[in-house]
Coordinates of C-alpha atoms and ligand atoms in Angstrom, one line a residue:
M57 CA -13.1 7.8 -15.0
K58 CA -9.6 8.2 -16.1
I59 CA -6.3 7.0 -14.8
E60 CA -3.2 8.7 -15.4
A61 CA 0.4 7.0 -15.3
V62 CA 3.9 8.2 -15.1
C63 CA 7.0 5.5 -16.0
P64 CA 10.5 6.3 -16.4
S65 CA 12.8 5.0 -18.9
N66 CA 15.8 2.6 -17.7
I67 CA 19.4 2.4 -18.2
A68 CA 20.6 -1.4 -18.5
L69 CA 23.9 -2.2 -16.5
V70 CA 23.8 -6.1 -17.6
K71 CA 22.2 -6.0 -20.7
Y72 CA 19.0 -8.0 -22.0
W73 CA 20.1 -9.2 -25.5
G74 CA 18.7 -12.2 -27.2
K75 CA 14.8 -13.8 -26.7
E76 CA 13.0 -16.9 -26.4
G77 CA 9.7 -17.8 -26.8
V78 CA 7.3 -14.9 -26.5
Q79 CA 9.4 -11.7 -24.7
L80 CA 11.3 -13.8 -22.7
P81 CA 14.7 -13.3 -22.2
M82 CA 17.5 -14.9 -23.1
N83 CA 19.5 -13.8 -19.7
P84 CA 18.8 -11.9 -16.8
S85 CA 19.3 -7.9 -16.9
V86 CA 19.6 -5.5 -14.4
S87 CA 19.1 -1.1 -14.7
F88 CA 19.0 2.0 -13.0
T89 CA 15.6 3.4 -13.0
L90 CA 16.2 7.3 -14.2
S91 CA 13.6 10.0 -13.3
E92 CA 13.7 12.5 -15.8
S93 CA 13.1 10.7 -19.1
K94 CA 9.8 9.5 -18.7
T95 CA 6.4 9.0 -20.4
I96 CA 3.2 10.2 -19.0
T97 CA 0.1 8.3 -20.2
Q98 CA -4.0 8.8 -19.5
L99 CA -6.3 5.9 -19.9
G100 CA -10.1 6.5 -20.3
W101 CA -12.4 3.7 -21.4
R102 CA -16.1 2.8 -22.1
E103 CA -17.9 -0.2 -22.3
A104 CA -18.3 -1.7 -26.2
L105 CA -19.9 -4.7 -27.7
T106 CA -16.2 -5.2 -29.5
P107 CA -12.6 -3.9 -28.0
G108 CA -10.7 -1.7 -29.3
F109 CA -8.9 1.7 -28.8
S110 CA -8.0 5.0 -29.8
F111 CA -4.5 6.3 -29.3
L112 CA -2.9 10.0 -29.7
F113 CA 0.4 11.3 -28.8
E114 CA 1.4 14.6 -28.1
G115 CA -1.9 15.1 -29.0
E116 CA -1.8 13.8 -32.5
K117 CA -3.0 10.8 -34.0
K118 CA 0.0 8.5 -35.0
P119 CA -1.0 5.7 -36.9
G120 CA 2.3 4.3 -37.5
F121 CA 2.1 3.4 -33.2
E122 CA -1.2 1.4 -33.7
P123 CA 0.0 -1.7 -34.7
K124 CA 2.3 -2.0 -31.8
I125 CA -0.5 -1.3 -29.5
Q126 CA -2.5 -3.5 -30.9
Q127 CA -0.1 -6.3 -30.5
F128 CA 0.6 -5.6 -27.0
L129 CA -3.4 -5.5 -26.3
E130 CA -3.5 -9.0 -27.6
R131 CA -0.7 -10.2 -26.0
I132 CA -1.9 -8.9 -22.5
A133 CA -5.3 -10.3 -23.2
H134 CA -4.9 -13.5 -20.9
L135 CA -3.8 -11.0 -18.2
A136 CA -6.4 -8.4 -18.6
P137 CA -9.6 -10.4 -19.7
E138 CA -11.5 -7.3 -18.8
L139 CA -10.3 -5.5 -21.5
Q140 CA -12.5 -7.8 -23.9
G141 CA -15.8 -5.5 -22.7
L142 CA -13.4 -2.1 -23.0
E143 CA -13.1 0.3 -26.0
L144 CA -10.0 2.1 -24.6
E145 CA -9.0 5.8 -25.0
I146 CA -5.2 6.1 -24.8
S147 CA -3.4 9.5 -24.9
S148 CA 0.3 9.8 -24.2
R149 CA 3.4 12.4 -24.1
N150 CA 7.3 12.1 -23.5
T151 CA 9.3 14.5 -21.2
F152 CA 12.3 13.9 -23.8
P153 CA 12.2 15.3 -27.2
H154 CA 11.2 12.9 -29.5
S155 CA 13.4 11.1 -32.0
S156 CA 16.3 12.6 -30.0
G157 CA 17.7 9.0 -30.0
I158 CA 16.1 7.8 -26.7
A159 CA 14.5 4.5 -26.5
S160 CA 11.0 5.2 -26.1
S161 CA 9.7 1.9 -25.6
A162 CA 10.6 1.0 -22.3
S163 CA 8.7 4.2 -20.4
A164 CA 5.4 4.1 -23.3
F165 CA 4.9 0.2 -22.5
G166 CA 5.5 0.7 -18.8
A167 CA 3.0 3.9 -18.5
L168 CA 0.2 2.2 -20.4
S169 CA 0.7 -1.4 -18.6
L170 CA 0.7 0.6 -15.1
A171 CA -2.4 2.3 -16.3
I172 CA -4.3 -0.9 -17.4
A173 CA -3.1 -2.8 -14.3
H174 CA -4.6 0.3 -12.1
L175 CA -7.6 -0.1 -13.8
L176 CA -7.7 -3.9 -13.4
S177 CA -7.3 -3.3 -9.7
S178 CA -10.1 -1.2 -9.8
L179 CA -12.4 -3.3 -11.9
R180 CA -11.2 -6.4 -9.5
N181 CA -11.8 -4.3 -6.3
E182 CA -8.5 -4.8 -5.4
S183 CA -7.2 -2.3 -2.3
E184 CA -3.7 -1.9 -4.3
L185 CA -2.4 -2.4 -7.9
D186 CA -0.2 -5.4 -9.0
R187 CA 3.2 -4.1 -10.1
S188 CA 4.4 -7.7 -11.2
L189 CA 1.4 -7.9 -13.4
A190 CA 2.1 -4.2 -14.6
S191 CA 5.9 -5.4 -15.1
E192 CA 4.7 -8.9 -17.0
M193 CA 2.3 -6.6 -19.1
A194 CA 5.3 -4.3 -19.9
R195 CA 7.4 -6.7 -20.6
L196 CA 5.1 -7.8 -23.3
G197 CA 5.2 -4.7 -25.0
S198 CA 8.8 -4.2 -24.7
G199 CA 11.2 -6.4 -22.9
S200 CA 13.4 -3.8 -21.2
A201 CA 10.2 -1.8 -20.3
C202 CA 9.3 -4.3 -17.1
R203 CA 12.0 -2.9 -15.5
S204 CA 11.0 0.7 -15.6
L205 CA 8.2 -0.4 -12.8
F206 CA 10.2 -0.6 -9.9
P207 CA 12.2 2.3 -8.2
I208 CA 16.2 2.7 -8.2
V209 CA 17.2 -0.5 -9.7
G210 CA 15.2 -3.2 -11.6
L211 CA 16.6 -6.7 -12.3
W212 CA 14.4 -9.0 -14.9
G213 CA 15.0 -12.7 -15.6
K214 CA 15.2 -15.9 -13.5
H215 CA 18.7 -16.4 -12.0
P216 CA 18.9 -19.4 -9.7
A217 CA 20.8 -17.3 -7.1
I218 CA 18.5 -14.5 -6.8
E219 CA 15.5 -14.5 -4.7
H220 CA 11.7 -14.0 -6.3
S221 CA 13.5 -13.2 -10.1
S222 CA 11.4 -14.4 -12.9
N223 CA 11.7 -14.1 -16.6
Q224 CA 7.9 -13.3 -17.0
F225 CA 8.3 -10.1 -14.8
A226 CA 11.1 -7.7 -12.9
I227 CA 11.5 -7.3 -9.2
G228 CA 12.8 -4.3 -7.6
L229 CA 16.1 -4.3 -5.6
A230 CA 16.1 -0.9 -4.3
D231 CA 16.4 -1.9 -0.2
K232 CA 19.3 -3.8 -1.4
T233 CA 21.0 -1.2 -3.1
H234 CA 23.8 1.1 -1.4
P235 CA 22.8 4.7 -1.0
I236 CA 25.7 6.4 -3.4
F237 CA 23.8 4.7 -6.0
K238 CA 20.3 5.7 -5.3
S239 CA 21.0 9.4 -6.5
Y240 CA 23.4 8.5 -9.4
K241 CA 23.5 10.7 -12.5
D242 CA 23.2 9.4 -16.1
Y243 CA 23.9 12.3 -18.6
I244 CA 23.2 11.0 -21.8
L245 CA 24.9 12.3 -24.7
L246 CA 22.9 12.6 -28.1
I247 CA 25.6 11.7 -30.6
D248 CA 23.1 10.7 -33.3
E249 CA 19.4 11.7 -33.3
G250 CA 18.6 9.6 -36.6
V251 CA 17.0 6.1 -36.6
K252 CA 19.2 3.1 -35.9
S253 CA 19.9 1.4 -38.7
V254 CA 18.9 -2.3 -36.9
S255 CA 15.9 -1.7 -34.4
S256 CA 16.9 -3.8 -31.2
T257 CA 14.0 -6.3 -32.0
A258 CA 16.2 -7.2 -35.0
G259 CA 19.3 -7.5 -33.1
H260 CA 17.4 -9.7 -30.4
N261 CA 16.8 -12.2 -33.1
L262 CA 20.6 -11.9 -34.4
M263 CA 21.0 -13.6 -31.2
N264 CA 19.6 -16.9 -32.3
G265 CA 22.1 -19.0 -33.6
H266 CA 25.0 -16.4 -32.9
P267 CA 28.2 -17.9 -32.5
F268 CA 28.8 -17.0 -29.2
A269 CA 25.6 -17.4 -27.2
E270 CA 26.1 -20.0 -24.8
A271 CA 29.2 -18.4 -23.8
R272 CA 27.4 -15.0 -23.5
K273 CA 24.4 -16.5 -21.5
K274 CA 27.1 -17.8 -19.3
Q275 CA 28.4 -14.3 -18.5
A276 CA 25.4 -12.6 -17.8
F277 CA 24.5 -15.0 -15.9
E278 CA 27.7 -14.3 -13.8
H279 CA 27.1 -10.6 -14.6
C280 CA 23.9 -9.9 -13.3
L281 CA 24.9 -11.8 -10.0
R282 CA 28.3 -9.7 -9.7
M283 CA 25.9 -6.7 -10.3
T284 CA 23.8 -6.9 -7.8
E285 CA 26.6 -7.6 -5.1
I286 CA 28.2 -4.8 -6.4
L287 CA 25.0 -2.6 -6.4
E288 CA 24.9 -3.8 -2.5
S289 CA 28.2 -2.9 -1.5
G290 CA 28.9 0.2 -3.2
D291 CA 32.3 -0.8 -4.7
L292 CA 32.5 2.0 -7.4
D293 CA 35.8 0.2 -9.0
E294 CA 34.2 -3.2 -9.4
F295 CA 31.1 -1.2 -10.9
I296 CA 32.9 0.5 -13.3
R297 CA 34.4 -2.5 -14.6
L298 CA 31.5 -4.3 -15.1
T299 CA 29.5 -1.5 -16.0
E300 CA 31.7 -0.6 -19.2
L301 CA 32.4 -4.5 -20.1
E302 CA 28.5 -4.8 -20.2
A303 CA 28.2 -1.9 -22.7
L304 CA 31.2 -3.2 -25.0
T305 CA 30.0 -6.7 -25.0
L306 CA 26.6 -5.7 -25.8
H307 CA 27.9 -4.0 -29.1
A308 CA 31.0 -6.8 -29.5
L309 CA 27.6 -8.9 -30.0
M310 CA 26.8 -6.7 -32.8
L311 CA 29.8 -6.8 -34.6
S312 CA 30.0 -10.7 -34.6
A313 CA 26.8 -11.2 -35.5
S314 CA 25.9 -13.6 -38.8
T315 CA 24.9 -10.1 -40.4
P316 CA 27.3 -7.7 -38.7
Y317 CA 26.5 -4.2 -37.9
I318 CA 27.8 -1.3 -36.2
L319 CA 25.7 1.2 -33.9
M320 CA 28.6 2.8 -32.4
R321 CA 29.5 6.3 -34.5
P322 CA 32.9 7.5 -34.6
N323 CA 32.0 10.1 -32.2
T324 CA 30.9 7.7 -29.8
V325 CA 34.1 5.7 -29.7
A326 CA 35.9 9.2 -29.0
V327 CA 33.8 9.7 -26.0
L328 CA 34.3 6.3 -24.1
E329 CA 38.3 7.2 -25.0
E330 CA 37.8 10.5 -23.5
V331 CA 36.1 9.2 -20.4
K332 CA 38.7 6.5 -19.6
A333 CA 41.5 9.3 -20.1
F334 CA 39.6 11.6 -17.9
R335 CA 38.5 8.9 -15.1
N336 CA 42.6 7.9 -15.2
E337 CA 43.5 11.8 -14.8
T338 CA 41.0 12.7 -12.3
K339 CA 40.3 9.4 -10.2
I340 CA 36.5 10.6 -10.6
P341 CA 34.4 7.7 -10.8
I342 CA 32.9 8.2 -13.7
C343 CA 32.0 5.4 -16.4
F344 CA 30.0 4.6 -19.6
T345 CA 27.4 2.7 -20.5
L346 CA 25.6 2.3 -24.4
D347 CA 22.1 1.3 -25.3
A348 CA 21.8 -0.1 -28.6
G349 CA 22.8 2.9 -30.4
A350 CA 25.2 5.8 -30.8
N351 CA 24.1 7.6 -27.3
V352 CA 26.5 7.3 -24.6
H353 CA 25.3 7.5 -21.2
L354 CA 27.8 8.9 -18.6
L355 CA 27.1 7.2 -14.8
F356 CA 29.0 9.3 -11.7
P357 CA 27.8 9.7 -8.3
E358 CA 25.7 12.8 -7.5
S359 CA 28.7 14.2 -5.4
E360 CA 30.7 14.5 -8.7
E361 CA 28.1 16.2 -10.4
Q362 CA 29.6 20.3 -10.1
K363 CA 33.1 18.6 -11.1
L364 CA 32.1 17.3 -14.1
A365 CA 29.6 20.0 -15.4
S366 CA 32.1 22.0 -17.3
W367 CA 34.0 19.0 -18.7
V368 CA 30.6 17.2 -20.4
K369 CA 29.6 20.6 -21.4
G370 CA 32.4 20.3 -23.5
L371 CA 32.6 16.9 -24.7
A372 CA 28.9 17.6 -25.9
R373 CA 30.2 20.6 -28.0
K374 CA 32.6 18.5 -29.7
Y375 CA 30.9 15.1 -30.1
S376 CA 27.0 15.4 -29.9
A377 CA 24.5 16.2 -32.5
N378 CA 23.6 19.8 -31.9
E379 CA 25.7 20.3 -28.4
K380 CA 22.9 18.1 -27.1
Y381 CA 22.8 15.9 -23.9
L382 CA 20.1 15.0 -21.3
C383 CA 20.6 15.2 -17.3
D384 CA 19.2 12.5 -15.5
T385 CA 19.1 10.8 -12.3
V386 CA 18.4 7.8 -10.7
G387 CA 14.9 7.6 -9.8
T388 CA 11.8 6.2 -7.9
G389 CA 9.6 5.0 -10.7
A390 CA 6.5 4.9 -12.0
Q391 CA 3.2 5.8 -10.3
S392 CA -0.4 6.1 -11.2
K393 CA -3.4 8.0 -10.2
R394 CA -6.9 8.6 -10.9
I395 CA -7.6 12.1 -12.3
E396 CA -11.2 11.8 -12.9
Ligands
DP6_31 C1 20.3 -2.9 -25.4 O1 13.7 -3.8 -25.0 O2 14.2 -2.3 -26.4 O3 18.7 -1.8 -24.3 O4 11.7 -6.5 -25.9 O5 12.5 -6.0 -28.7 O6 11.3 -4.4 -27.2 P1 12.1 -5.4 -27.3 O7 13.6 -5.0 -27.2 P2 14.2 -4.0 -26.0 O8 16.1 -4.3 -26.0 C2 16.4 -3.3 -25.2 C3 18.1 -4.2 -25.4 C4 19.0 -3.2 -24.7 C5 19.4 -3.8 -23.5 C6 18.4 -3.5 -22.2 O9 17.5 -2.5 -22.4 O10 18.9 -4.7 -21.2

């Protein structure tokens, strides 16, 4: 028997930045689930006296990825004790170019966790797989991954004013999201395809003892609640203001860490300026967000896509590495099925 799970990446609107304990967030975060940038993982297994795994990425052995998978399997052992008697065969591929600067850990751990949750539900004779469990396992692989398991919008982190919210796993907010956001576009300008100088994990660590940590935490709780209201009402002016504020705040926290660092490149800043000027001029509701890197995500309603096509192409020509950009859309999230 084999299971195949497909999980997309996600882009945070309110950013998770800083951890507490084992992969618990310093603050709640909200993201759009994407649809094109995804990982497809096949999971096979057989009984074994000692647990173990083999891993292929795009058909090839990748020893460099094995320690992360090993750590993940150790971290989820209490949630998936059945794995102790199994040897896993994991085979994975991405639909987006490798080392394009797109974070693949969210879709990768999302897909692997969903496949394992599917396996557990069949071993446990449950009629439905437990998506919260899949999300909790994904979180233990990579924090932001836990939000990718839910369609349209995922929220992760306990917030006193948001029902069912939890630090352990994400929840889906699709049914509280305005239709305009359900087909929102995310075009990703690949400004820099190189490896980041400071990893997200190292960046999270720099929030310990950061001089603005407490203020950021308070702000992120406020922003999270406000973002859920905006996503429900469809207020685009507020969406633009808050999304851009969050992106710039994330990078401001890097700039003001005890070991400061800059992940934006000159072309990143140039694109941000272009977006603002273009929006002022055309009144088209387009905005930017950033992840922990140099690439710029352009977010806009699907109805504006045609009007923006040649402008985006021009931006990519001027500012992207090799003129590259990816076109993604908010989407319905992760799926799994038995394939053999
Ligand atoms: C800036 O989830 O990649 O994208 O938990 O260490 O794997 P780890 O970190 P990761 O951090 C993502 C940071 C972010 C913001 C976000 O996605 O919320």
